[in-house]
Amino acid sequence: MTDRVSIVEVGPRDGLQNEPYTIPTEVKVELIDRLSATGLPVIEATSFVSAPAIPQLADAEDVYSRIERRAGVRYPVLVPNLKGYERARAVGAEEIAVFTAASEAFNQKNINCSIAESMERFKPVVERARADGVRVRGYVSTVLGCPYQGEVPVSEVVRVAEALDQAGCAEISLGDTIGVGTPAKARAVIETVAKSIPVERLAVHFHDTYGQALANIHACIEAGIRTVDSSVAGLGGCPYARGATGNVATEDVVYMLQGLGLDCGVDLKALAQVGDWIAGELGRPRSRTGQAILKRN
Amino acid sequence: MTDRVSIVEVGPRDGLQNEPYTIPTEVKVELIDRLSATGLPVIEATSFVSAPAIPQLADAEDVYSRIERRAGVRYPVLVPNLKGYERARAVGAEEIAVFTAASEAFNQKNINCSIAESMERFKPVVERARADGVRVRGYVSTVLGCPYQGEVPVSEVVRVAEALDQAGCAEISLGDTIGVGTPAKARAVIETVAKSIPVERLAVHFHDTYGQALANIHACIEAGIRTVDSSVAGLGGCPYARGATGNVATEDVVYMLQGLGLDCGVDLKALAQVGDWIAGELGRPRSRTGQAILKRN
């Protein structure tokens, strides 16, 4: 097992899509450009979903076209279908992410289709991307609980993750979309999925609804996870999941990784300054590590 | 190893002593009485330090005399010296806690004496308490870092913990006073101290300055810890440690313990309501679990 952890920064996409008001395109671009200067290796830049579904992301082309492409930094984008894929490719996206959920009820309410239909929707996208040499990440949401159906069987998580794997996803991110998980359950899901998909190709994505995110990440790192999704300043939530507060803050994750002796290549002070700036722009609270480092609150 | 965890609620003492303005005695009494109705087994009620040193606690006698003594709940109090012990006993305290730090610099700045002098100060208190049949808890602060000297050698933590043990403390609480610790270091300190003092007699006390508290608690539980200090609504901080934010919130700890299948006997919804009330009284933010359960923020 390597002693490096890769952070996938999801603030510009998963974070901003949940803000209640429209964020100017230039703020989004500035956020991404500031983040790429901190040493973060992967920044999920935006999402090519349909504008009526998520108006916050209607400027996806504009954002993607205007960001500075820093050498060594990857800028994947979320795409829901072939149309989204075409839009993303038209502005030069070189990596994409597709998504589904392990909960039947969540899929129905979130993307208005069954798990099986969602698989039929992402398969041609992944096929097409692979033919184009485009790396694909697959998201599985609600792996530790669903706001509509409650418990989500681990067998469903495995089934959906395997479908993404077999379709050709290079990496699969397992998400506790509503933040209900606790460490032993989080680790158990990882260990179960890792029986059929190598743990090196799995990532974890935690929300901090009940304050459990960092404890869960640590438990998953102990289980071999080396790719962690997080969001600067804890930006985000889930527009469909009532009560879901923000993503785990990247600053808090980096602080923990450094304490664990796990290199992630991020300049924590520079990152805290970006978090401080965007929290101020959006009128949101700072991350705890950001407050502590910058002596602000 | 038992599958029960005992929570030591420190909000009324460690939490309130750090509030910037004077809290009415009746609010303190109501807080303790509300907490004791949630199933919490131990509530640290107040501190008999000198009133000029911590004016917030000048009403210690009054608070302790007015609380309802619920059957099965223990109400220890902090005492700095024999005079404090006499005051506590005069109003009927049946359990006490003494304190020192693993950092020479912190002891000097915090209680104006060396570690060695601090030991000479608490020894007669512990002796006297044992002669009176009074249970004593010993606090060791700054076990993972000091705001004045930085690193704190683990050997110093062991030395101070052993001194408290040899003096006759029934339980020793190891505190990351400024919240700088991360999980592997937290567990390492526990495992080292547990070589000379049974882990069943150790407790952990974390502050959430960098958001690490819950991850640290989980790592320590994995190392065998079964007594955890926490503070409703995350009340608290440290009046001497610049930049130290609140204690870990009891609500978040209880949520995690329940998810881990570890019984702590606390009614989480009732606790969240107490947290909601006291946060409102003090104009402080709610705990994350409190926000999620009560759908408030």
Coordinates of C-alpha atoms in Angstrom, one line a residue:
Chain A
M1 CA 0.0 0.0 0.0
T2 CA 1.3 3.4 -1.0
D3 CA 1.8 6.2 1.6
R4 CA 0.2 8.7 -0.7
V5 CA -3.5 9.7 -0.8
S6 CA -5.1 11.4 -3.8
I7 CA -7.7 14.0 -3.0
V8 CA -10.4 14.6 -5.5
E9 CA -11.6 18.2 -4.9
V10 CA -15.4 18.3 -5.6
G11 CA -16.2 21.8 -4.2
P12 CA -16.6 23.5 -7.6
R13 CA -19.1 20.9 -8.7
D14 CA -20.7 19.1 -5.8
G15 CA -20.2 22.1 -3.6
L16 CA -21.5 24.9 -5.7
Q17 CA -24.4 23.1 -7.3
N18 CA -26.2 23.2 -3.9
E19 CA -25.9 26.9 -3.2
P20 CA -29.3 28.6 -3.0
Y21 CA -28.4 31.5 -5.3
T22 CA -26.6 31.9 -8.6
I23 CA -22.9 32.2 -8.3
P24 CA -21.2 34.3 -11.0
T25 CA -19.2 32.4 -13.6
E26 CA -16.1 34.3 -12.7
V27 CA -16.2 33.2 -9.1
K28 CA -16.4 29.6 -10.2
V29 CA -13.5 30.0 -12.5
E30 CA -11.5 31.9 -9.8
L31 CA -12.3 29.1 -7.3
I32 CA -11.0 26.4 -9.6
D33 CA -7.9 28.4 -10.6
R34 CA -7.1 29.2 -6.9
L35 CA -7.6 25.5 -6.0
S36 CA -5.3 24.3 -8.7
A37 CA -2.5 26.5 -7.3
T38 CA -2.6 24.7 -3.9
G39 CA -1.2 21.3 -5.2
L40 CA -4.5 19.5 -5.5
P41 CA -4.1 16.9 -8.2
V42 CA -7.8 16.5 -9.3
I43 CA -10.5 19.2 -9.4
E44 CA -14.0 18.2 -10.5
A45 CA -14.8 21.4 -12.4
T46 CA -18.5 21.3 -13.3
S47 CA -21.3 19.2 -14.4
F48 CA -23.0 19.0 -17.9
V49 CA -26.4 18.1 -16.6
S50 CA -29.4 19.8 -18.2
A51 CA -29.7 23.5 -17.2
P52 CA -33.3 23.3 -16.2
A53 CA -32.5 20.4 -13.7
I54 CA -29.7 22.3 -12.0
P55 CA -29.7 26.0 -12.9
Q56 CA -26.5 26.6 -10.8
L57 CA -24.5 24.7 -13.4
A58 CA -26.1 26.2 -16.6
D59 CA -22.7 27.9 -17.3
A60 CA -20.8 24.6 -17.5
E61 CA -19.3 25.3 -21.0
D62 CA -18.3 28.8 -20.0
V63 CA -16.6 27.7 -16.7
Y64 CA -14.8 24.9 -18.4
S65 CA -13.5 27.0 -21.2
R66 CA -12.3 29.8 -19.0
I67 CA -10.3 27.9 -16.3
E68 CA -6.6 27.8 -16.5
R69 CA -5.4 24.3 -17.3
R70 CA -2.5 23.9 -14.9
A71 CA 0.0 21.2 -15.9
G72 CA -0.3 18.1 -13.8
V73 CA -3.8 18.9 -12.6
R74 CA -6.8 16.9 -13.9
Y75 CA -10.2 18.5 -14.4
P76 CA -12.9 15.9 -14.7
V77 CA -16.6 16.9 -15.3
L78 CA -19.8 15.1 -14.4
V79 CA -22.0 14.0 -17.3
P80 CA -25.5 12.4 -17.0
N81 CA -25.8 11.1 -20.6
L82 CA -24.4 11.2 -24.1
K83 CA -25.7 14.7 -24.7
G84 CA -23.8 15.9 -21.6
Y85 CA -20.8 14.0 -22.8
E86 CA -20.9 15.7 -26.2
R87 CA -21.1 19.1 -24.5
A88 CA -18.2 18.3 -22.2
R89 CA -16.0 17.1 -25.1
A90 CA -16.9 20.1 -27.2
V91 CA -15.1 22.3 -24.7
G92 CA -12.2 20.0 -24.3
A93 CA -12.9 17.9 -21.2
E94 CA -10.5 15.0 -21.0
E95 CA -12.0 13.1 -18.1
I96 CA -15.6 12.5 -17.1
A97 CA -17.7 11.1 -14.3
V98 CA -21.0 9.2 -14.4
F99 CA -23.3 8.5 -11.6
T100 CA -25.9 6.3 -10.2
A101 CA -27.2 5.3 -6.7
A102 CA -27.3 2.1 -4.7
S103 CA -30.8 2.9 -3.6
E104 CA -33.7 2.2 -5.9
A105 CA -35.8 5.0 -4.3
F106 CA -33.0 7.6 -4.6
N107 CA -32.5 6.8 -8.2
Q108 CA -36.2 7.3 -8.8
K109 CA -36.4 10.6 -7.0
N110 CA -33.0 11.9 -8.1
I111 CA -32.7 11.0 -11.7
N112 CA -36.2 9.7 -12.3
C113 CA -35.3 6.1 -13.3
S114 CA -34.6 2.7 -11.8
I115 CA -31.1 1.5 -11.0
A116 CA -31.3 -0.8 -14.1
E117 CA -32.4 2.1 -16.3
S118 CA -29.6 4.2 -14.9
M119 CA -27.1 1.5 -15.8
E120 CA -28.5 1.5 -19.4
R121 CA -28.0 5.3 -19.4
F122 CA -24.4 5.4 -18.3
K123 CA -23.2 2.3 -20.2
P124 CA -23.1 4.0 -23.7
V125 CA -21.4 7.1 -22.2
V126 CA -18.7 5.0 -20.6
E127 CA -18.3 3.0 -23.8
R128 CA -18.0 6.1 -25.9
A129 CA -15.6 7.7 -23.5
R130 CA -13.3 4.6 -23.5
A131 CA -13.3 4.6 -27.3
D132 CA -12.2 8.3 -27.1
G133 CA -9.5 7.5 -24.6
V134 CA -11.3 9.5 -21.9
R135 CA -10.9 8.3 -18.3
V136 CA -14.2 7.7 -16.5
R137 CA -15.0 7.8 -12.8
G138 CA -18.2 6.2 -11.6
Y139 CA -20.1 7.6 -8.6
V140 CA -22.3 5.4 -6.5
S141 CA -24.4 7.5 -4.1
T142 CA -26.4 6.5 -1.0
V143 CA -24.0 3.6 -0.1
L144 CA -24.7 3.9 3.6
G145 CA -28.3 5.0 3.7
C146 CA -31.0 6.7 1.6
P147 CA -33.3 9.6 2.6
Y148 CA -36.3 7.8 1.0
Q149 CA -35.8 4.1 1.7
G150 CA -33.5 4.2 4.8
E151 CA -31.3 1.1 4.8
V152 CA -29.4 0.3 1.6
P153 CA -28.3 -3.4 1.4
V154 CA -24.5 -3.8 0.9
S155 CA -25.3 -6.3 -1.9
E156 CA -26.9 -3.5 -3.9
V157 CA -23.8 -1.3 -3.4
V158 CA -21.7 -4.2 -4.7
R159 CA -24.0 -4.9 -7.6
V160 CA -24.0 -1.2 -8.8
A161 CA -20.2 -0.8 -8.2
E162 CA -19.6 -4.0 -10.2
A163 CA -21.8 -2.7 -13.1
L164 CA -19.7 0.5 -13.2
D165 CA -16.5 -1.5 -13.1
Q166 CA -17.6 -3.8 -15.8
A167 CA -18.8 -0.9 -18.0
G168 CA -15.2 0.3 -17.9
C169 CA -14.9 2.9 -15.1
A170 CA -11.3 3.5 -14.1
E171 CA -12.3 4.5 -10.5
I172 CA -15.4 4.1 -8.5
S173 CA -16.4 6.6 -5.8
L174 CA -18.6 5.3 -3.0
G175 CA -20.7 8.1 -1.5
D176 CA -22.5 8.5 1.8
T177 CA -24.7 11.1 0.2
I178 CA -26.7 12.0 3.3
G179 CA -23.9 11.5 5.8
V180 CA -25.5 8.9 8.0
G181 CA -22.6 6.4 8.1
T182 CA -20.4 5.6 11.0
P183 CA -16.8 4.2 10.9
A184 CA -17.4 0.5 11.3
K185 CA -20.2 0.4 8.7
A186 CA -18.2 2.6 6.3
R187 CA -15.2 0.3 6.5
A188 CA -17.4 -2.8 6.1
V189 CA -18.8 -1.5 2.8
I190 CA -15.3 -0.8 1.5
E191 CA -14.1 -4.2 2.5
T192 CA -17.1 -5.9 0.9
V193 CA -16.8 -4.0 -2.4
A194 CA -13.0 -4.5 -2.4
K195 CA -13.6 -8.2 -2.7
S196 CA -14.6 -7.7 -6.3
I197 CA -12.9 -4.4 -7.2
P198 CA -9.3 -3.6 -6.2
V199 CA -9.3 -1.1 -3.3
E200 CA -6.8 1.0 -5.3
R201 CA -9.6 1.8 -7.7
L202 CA -12.1 2.8 -5.1
A203 CA -12.6 6.3 -3.6
V204 CA -14.8 7.5 -0.7
H205 CA -17.1 10.5 -0.6
F206 CA -18.5 11.5 2.7
H207 CA -20.9 14.2 3.9
D208 CA -20.6 15.6 7.4
T209 CA -24.3 15.7 8.3
Y210 CA -23.7 14.0 11.7
G211 CA -20.1 15.1 12.0
Q212 CA -18.9 11.5 11.1
A213 CA -17.1 12.2 7.8
L214 CA -13.5 12.4 9.0
A215 CA -13.8 9.4 11.3
N216 CA -15.3 7.4 8.4
I217 CA -12.5 8.5 6.1
H218 CA -9.9 7.4 8.6
A219 CA -11.6 4.0 9.0
C220 CA -11.6 3.6 5.2
I221 CA -8.0 4.6 4.9
E222 CA -7.2 1.8 7.4
A223 CA -9.1 -0.5 5.0
G224 CA -6.8 0.5 2.2
I225 CA -8.6 3.5 0.6
R226 CA -6.1 5.9 -1.0
T227 CA -8.5 8.3 -2.9
V228 CA -10.7 10.7 -1.0
D229 CA -13.3 13.1 -2.3
S230 CA -13.6 16.4 -0.3
S231 CA -14.8 19.9 -0.8
V232 CA -12.9 23.1 0.1
A233 CA -14.6 24.8 3.1
G234 CA -17.0 21.9 3.2
L235 CA -19.0 23.5 0.4
G236 CA -22.0 21.5 -0.7
G237 CA -24.8 19.2 0.3
C238 CA -27.3 17.4 -1.8
P239 CA -30.2 19.1 -3.5
Y240 CA -32.3 16.0 -3.2
A241 CA -31.5 14.8 0.2
R242 CA -33.3 16.7 2.9
G243 CA -31.1 17.5 5.9
A244 CA -27.8 16.8 4.2
T245 CA -25.2 19.3 5.2
G246 CA -21.9 19.9 3.5
N247 CA -19.2 17.7 2.2
V248 CA -16.3 17.0 4.4
A249 CA -13.9 20.0 4.2
T250 CA -10.7 19.4 2.2
E251 CA -8.8 21.4 4.8
D252 CA -9.7 19.0 7.6
V253 CA -8.9 16.0 5.4
V254 CA -5.5 17.4 4.5
Y255 CA -4.7 18.2 8.1
M256 CA -5.5 14.6 9.1
L257 CA -3.5 13.1 6.3
Q258 CA -0.5 15.1 7.2
G259 CA -0.8 14.0 10.8
L260 CA -1.1 10.4 9.6
G261 CA 2.1 10.8 7.6
L262 CA 0.2 10.4 4.3
D263 CA 1.4 12.7 1.6
C264 CA -1.2 14.4 -0.5
G265 CA 0.9 17.1 -2.1
V266 CA -1.4 20.0 -0.9
D267 CA -0.1 23.3 0.6
L268 CA -2.5 23.4 3.6
K269 CA -2.1 27.1 4.3
A270 CA -2.7 28.0 0.7
L271 CA -5.8 25.8 0.7
A272 CA -7.1 27.4 3.9
Q273 CA -6.8 30.8 2.3
V274 CA -8.8 29.6 -0.7
G275 CA -11.4 28.2 1.7
D276 CA -11.5 31.4 3.6
W277 CA -12.0 33.4 0.4
I278 CA -14.8 31.2 -1.0
A279 CA -16.6 31.0 2.4
G280 CA -16.6 34.8 2.5
E281 CA -17.9 35.0 -1.1
L282 CA -20.8 32.7 -0.3
G283 CA -21.4 33.8 3.3
R284 CA -20.7 30.3 4.6
P285 CA -18.8 29.2 7.7
R286 CA -15.1 28.3 7.4
S287 CA -13.8 24.8 7.9
R288 CA -12.5 24.1 11.4
T289 CA -8.9 23.7 10.2
G290 CA -9.2 26.9 8.2
Q291 CA -10.4 28.8 11.3
A292 CA -7.6 27.3 13.3
I293 CA -4.8 28.0 10.8
L294 CA -5.9 31.5 9.9
K295 CA -7.2 32.4 13.5
R296 CA -10.5 33.4 12.0
N297 CA -14.1 32.4 12.6
Chain B
M1 CA -13.6 -5.6 26.3
T2 CA -17.1 -4.5 27.1
D3 CA -19.4 -3.2 24.4
R4 CA -20.4 -0.2 26.6
V5 CA -18.9 3.2 26.5
S6 CA -19.2 5.7 29.4
I7 CA -19.6 9.3 28.4
V8 CA -18.3 11.9 30.8
E9 CA -20.3 15.1 30.0
V10 CA -18.0 18.0 30.7
G11 CA -20.2 20.8 29.2
P12 CA -21.3 22.4 32.4
R13 CA -17.7 22.7 33.6
D14 CA -15.2 22.7 30.7
G15 CA -17.8 24.1 28.4
L16 CA -19.2 27.0 30.4
Q17 CA -16.0 28.1 32.0
N18 CA -14.8 29.4 28.6
E19 CA -17.9 31.5 27.7
P20 CA -17.0 35.2 27.4
Y21 CA -19.9 36.5 29.5
T22 CA -21.4 35.5 32.9
I23 CA -24.0 32.8 32.7
P24 CA -26.8 33.0 35.3
T25 CA -26.6 30.3 37.9
E26 CA -30.1 29.1 37.1
V27 CA -29.1 28.4 33.5
K28 CA -26.1 26.3 34.7
V29 CA -28.4 24.4 37.1
E30 CA -31.0 23.9 34.4
L31 CA -28.4 22.6 32.0
I32 CA -27.2 20.0 34.5
D33 CA -30.7 18.9 35.4
R34 CA -31.7 18.6 31.7
L35 CA -28.6 16.6 30.9
S36 CA -29.1 14.2 33.8
A37 CA -32.5 13.4 32.3
T38 CA -31.0 12.1 29.0
G39 CA -29.4 9.1 30.4
L40 CA -25.9 10.5 30.8
P41 CA -24.1 8.6 33.6
V42 CA -21.6 11.3 34.6
I43 CA -21.9 15.1 34.5
E44 CA -18.9 17.2 35.6
A45 CA -20.9 19.9 37.4
T46 CA -18.5 22.7 38.2
S47 CA -15.1 23.6 39.4
F48 CA -14.0 24.9 42.8
V49 CA -11.1 26.9 41.5
S50 CA -10.5 30.4 42.9
A51 CA -13.2 32.9 41.8
P52 CA -10.6 35.5 40.7
A53 CA -8.9 33.0 38.4
I54 CA -12.1 31.9 36.6
P55 CA -15.0 34.3 37.4
Q56 CA -17.4 32.2 35.3
L57 CA -17.3 29.5 38.1
A58 CA -17.5 31.8 41.1
D59 CA -21.0 30.3 41.8
A60 CA -19.7 26.8 42.2
E61 CA -21.3 26.2 45.6
D62 CA -24.6 27.6 44.5
V63 CA -24.7 25.5 41.4
Y64 CA -23.7 22.3 43.2
S65 CA -26.3 22.9 46.0
R66 CA -29.2 23.6 43.6
I67 CA -28.8 20.7 41.1
E68 CA -31.2 17.8 41.4
R69 CA -29.3 14.7 42.3
R70 CA -30.7 12.1 40.0
A71 CA -30.3 8.5 41.2
G72 CA -27.6 6.7 39.2
V73 CA -26.0 9.8 37.9
R74 CA -22.6 10.9 39.2
Y75 CA -21.7 14.6 39.6
P76 CA -17.9 15.1 39.9
V77 CA -16.4 18.5 40.4
L78 CA -13.0 19.9 39.6
V79 CA -10.7 20.9 42.5
P80 CA -7.3 22.6 42.2
N81 CA -6.1 22.2 45.8
L82 CA -7.2 21.3 49.3
K83 CA -9.1 24.6 49.7
G84 CA -11.2 23.7 46.7
Y85 CA -11.6 20.2 48.0
E86 CA -13.0 21.6 51.3
R87 CA -15.4 23.8 49.5
A88 CA -16.6 21.0 47.3
R89 CA -17.1 18.6 50.2
A90 CA -18.9 21.3 52.2
V91 CA -21.7 21.3 49.6
G92 CA -21.8 17.5 49.4
A93 CA -19.6 16.6 46.4
E94 CA -18.9 12.9 46.3
E95 CA -16.4 12.7 43.5
I96 CA -13.6 15.1 42.4
A97 CA -11.2 15.6 39.6
V98 CA -7.6 17.0 39.8
F99 CA -5.6 18.2 36.9
T100 CA -2.1 18.8 35.6
A101 CA -0.5 18.9 32.1
A102 CA 2.1 16.9 30.3
S103 CA 3.7 20.1 29.1
E104 CA 6.1 22.0 31.4
A105 CA 5.3 25.3 29.5
F106 CA 1.5 24.8 29.8
N107 CA 1.7 24.1 33.5
Q108 CA 3.7 27.2 34.0
K109 CA 1.3 29.4 32.0
N110 CA -1.9 27.7 33.1
I111 CA -1.5 27.1 36.8
N112 CA 1.8 28.9 37.4
C113 CA 3.9 26.0 38.6
S114 CA 6.1 23.2 37.2
I115 CA 4.8 19.7 36.6
A116 CA 6.7 18.6 39.7
E117 CA 5.1 21.3 41.8
S118 CA 1.7 20.5 40.3
M119 CA 2.1 16.9 41.5
E120 CA 3.0 18.1 44.9
R121 CA -0.2 20.1 44.8
F122 CA -2.6 17.4 43.8
K123 CA -1.1 14.6 45.9
P124 CA -2.4 15.7 49.3
V125 CA -5.8 16.3 47.6
V126 CA -6.0 12.8 46.2
E127 CA -4.8 11.4 49.6
R128 CA -7.4 13.2 51.5
A129 CA -10.1 12.3 49.0
R130 CA -9.2 8.6 49.2
A131 CA -9.2 8.8 53.0
D132 CA -12.7 10.2 52.7
G133 CA -13.9 7.5 50.3
V134 CA -14.2 10.1 47.5
R135 CA -13.5 8.9 43.9
V136 CA -10.8 10.9 42.1
R137 CA -10.3 11.4 38.4
G138 CA -7.0 12.9 37.2
Y139 CA -6.8 15.1 34.1
V140 CA -3.6 15.2 32.0
S141 CA -3.9 18.1 29.5
T142 CA -1.8 18.9 26.4
V143 CA -1.1 15.2 25.7
L144 CA -0.8 15.7 21.9
G145 CA 0.7 19.2 21.8
C146 CA 1.1 22.4 23.7
P147 CA 0.3 26.0 22.5
Y148 CA 3.5 27.2 24.1
Q149 CA 6.1 24.5 23.6
G150 CA 4.7 22.6 20.6
E151 CA 5.6 19.0 20.7
V152 CA 5.0 17.1 24.0
P153 CA 7.1 13.9 24.4
V154 CA 5.0 10.8 25.0
S155 CA 7.4 10.0 27.9
E156 CA 6.1 13.1 29.7
V157 CA 2.5 12.0 29.2
V158 CA 3.4 8.6 30.7
R159 CA 5.3 10.1 33.6
V160 CA 2.4 12.4 34.6
A161 CA -0.3 9.8 34.1
E162 CA 1.7 7.3 36.3
A163 CA 2.1 10.0 39.0
L164 CA -1.7 10.4 39.0
D165 CA -2.2 6.7 39.1
Q166 CA 0.3 6.2 41.9
A167 CA -1.3 9.0 43.9
G168 CA -4.6 7.0 43.8
C169 CA -6.7 8.3 40.9
A170 CA -9.4 5.8 39.9
E171 CA -9.5 7.2 36.3
I172 CA -7.1 9.2 34.2
S173 CA -8.4 11.4 31.4
L174 CA -5.8 12.2 28.6
G175 CA -6.7 15.5 27.0
D176 CA -5.7 17.0 23.6
T177 CA -6.4 20.4 25.0
I178 CA -5.7 22.4 21.9
G179 CA -7.1 19.8 19.4
V180 CA -4.0 19.3 17.3
G181 CA -3.9 15.5 17.4
T182 CA -4.7 13.1 14.6
P183 CA -5.9 9.5 14.8
A184 CA -2.6 7.6 14.6
K185 CA -0.9 9.8 17.2
A186 CA -3.9 9.7 19.5
R187 CA -3.9 5.9 19.4
A188 CA -0.2 5.7 19.9
V189 CA -0.4 7.8 23.1
I190 CA -3.2 5.6 24.5
E191 CA -1.3 2.4 23.6
T192 CA 1.9 3.7 25.3
V193 CA 0.1 4.9 28.5
A194 CA -1.9 1.6 28.6
K195 CA 1.4 -0.3 29.0
S196 CA 1.5 0.9 32.6
I197 CA -2.1 1.8 33.4
P198 CA -5.0 -0.5 32.4
V199 CA -6.9 1.0 29.4
E200 CA -10.1 0.4 31.4
R201 CA -9.0 3.2 33.7
L202 CA -8.1 5.7 30.9
A203 CA -10.4 8.2 29.3
V204 CA -9.9 10.5 26.3
H205 CA -10.8 14.2 26.0
F206 CA -10.6 15.8 22.6
H207 CA -11.2 19.3 21.3
D208 CA -12.3 19.8 17.7
T209 CA -10.0 22.7 16.7
Y210 CA -9.0 21.0 13.4
G211 CA -12.2 18.8 13.1
Q212 CA -10.2 15.7 14.2
A213 CA -12.0 14.9 17.5
L214 CA -14.3 12.2 16.4
A215 CA -11.7 10.4 14.2
N216 CA -9.4 10.5 17.2
I217 CA -12.1 9.1 19.5
H218 CA -12.8 6.3 17.1
A219 CA -9.1 5.4 16.9
C220 CA -8.8 5.4 20.7
I221 CA -11.9 3.2 20.9
E222 CA -10.2 0.7 18.6
A223 CA -7.3 0.8 21.1
G224 CA -9.6 -0.2 23.9
I225 CA -10.8 3.1 25.3
R226 CA -14.3 2.9 26.8
T227 CA -14.6 6.2 28.6
V228 CA -15.0 9.4 26.5
D229 CA -15.3 13.0 27.6
S230 CA -17.5 15.3 25.6
S231 CA -19.6 18.4 25.8
V232 CA -23.2 19.0 24.8
A233 CA -23.4 21.2 21.7
G234 CA -19.6 21.2 21.7
L235 CA -19.5 23.9 24.4
G236 CA -16.1 25.0 25.5
G237 CA -12.6 25.6 24.6
C238 CA -9.6 26.5 26.7
P239 CA -9.2 29.9 28.2
Y240 CA -5.4 29.6 28.1
A241 CA -5.0 28.0 24.7
R242 CA -5.2 30.5 21.8
G243 CA -7.2 29.2 18.9
A244 CA -8.7 26.2 20.7
T245 CA -12.3 25.8 19.7
G246 CA -14.9 23.7 21.4
N247 CA -14.9 20.3 22.8
V248 CA -16.2 17.5 20.7
A249 CA -20.0 17.6 20.8
T250 CA -21.7 14.8 22.9
E251 CA -24.4 14.5 20.3
D252 CA -21.9 13.6 17.6
V253 CA -20.1 11.1 19.9
V254 CA -23.4 9.4 20.8
Y255 CA -24.4 9.1 17.2
M256 CA -21.1 7.5 16.4
L257 CA -21.2 5.1 19.3
Q258 CA -24.7 4.0 18.4
G259 CA -23.6 3.4 14.8
L260 CA -20.7 1.3 16.2
G261 CA -23.1 -0.8 18.2
L262 CA -21.6 0.6 21.5
D263 CA -24.2 1.2 24.1
C264 CA -23.9 4.5 26.1
G265 CA -27.4 4.6 27.6
V266 CA -28.1 8.1 26.2
D267 CA -31.4 9.2 24.6
L268 CA -29.9 11.0 21.5
K269 CA -33.0 13.0 20.6
A270 CA -33.4 14.2 24.2
L271 CA -29.8 15.1 24.2
A272 CA -30.1 17.0 20.9
Q273 CA -32.9 19.0 22.4
V274 CA -30.8 20.0 25.4
G275 CA -28.0 21.0 23.0
D276 CA -30.4 23.0 21.0
W277 CA -31.6 24.8 24.0
I278 CA -28.2 25.7 25.5
A279 CA -26.8 26.7 22.1
G280 CA -29.7 29.1 21.8
E281 CA -29.2 30.4 25.3
L282 CA -25.5 31.1 24.6
G283 CA -25.9 32.2 21.0
R284 CA -23.6 29.4 19.8
P285 CA -23.9 27.0 16.8
R286 CA -25.6 23.6 17.2
S287 CA -23.8 20.4 17.0
R288 CA -23.9 18.7 13.5
T289 CA -25.9 15.8 14.8
G290 CA -28.2 18.2 16.7
Q291 CA -28.9 20.1 13.5
A292 CA -29.5 16.9 11.5
I293 CA -31.9 15.4 14.0
L294 CA -33.9 18.5 14.8
K295 CA -33.6 19.9 11.2
R296 CA -32.3 23.2 12.5
N297 CA -29.3 25.3 11.9

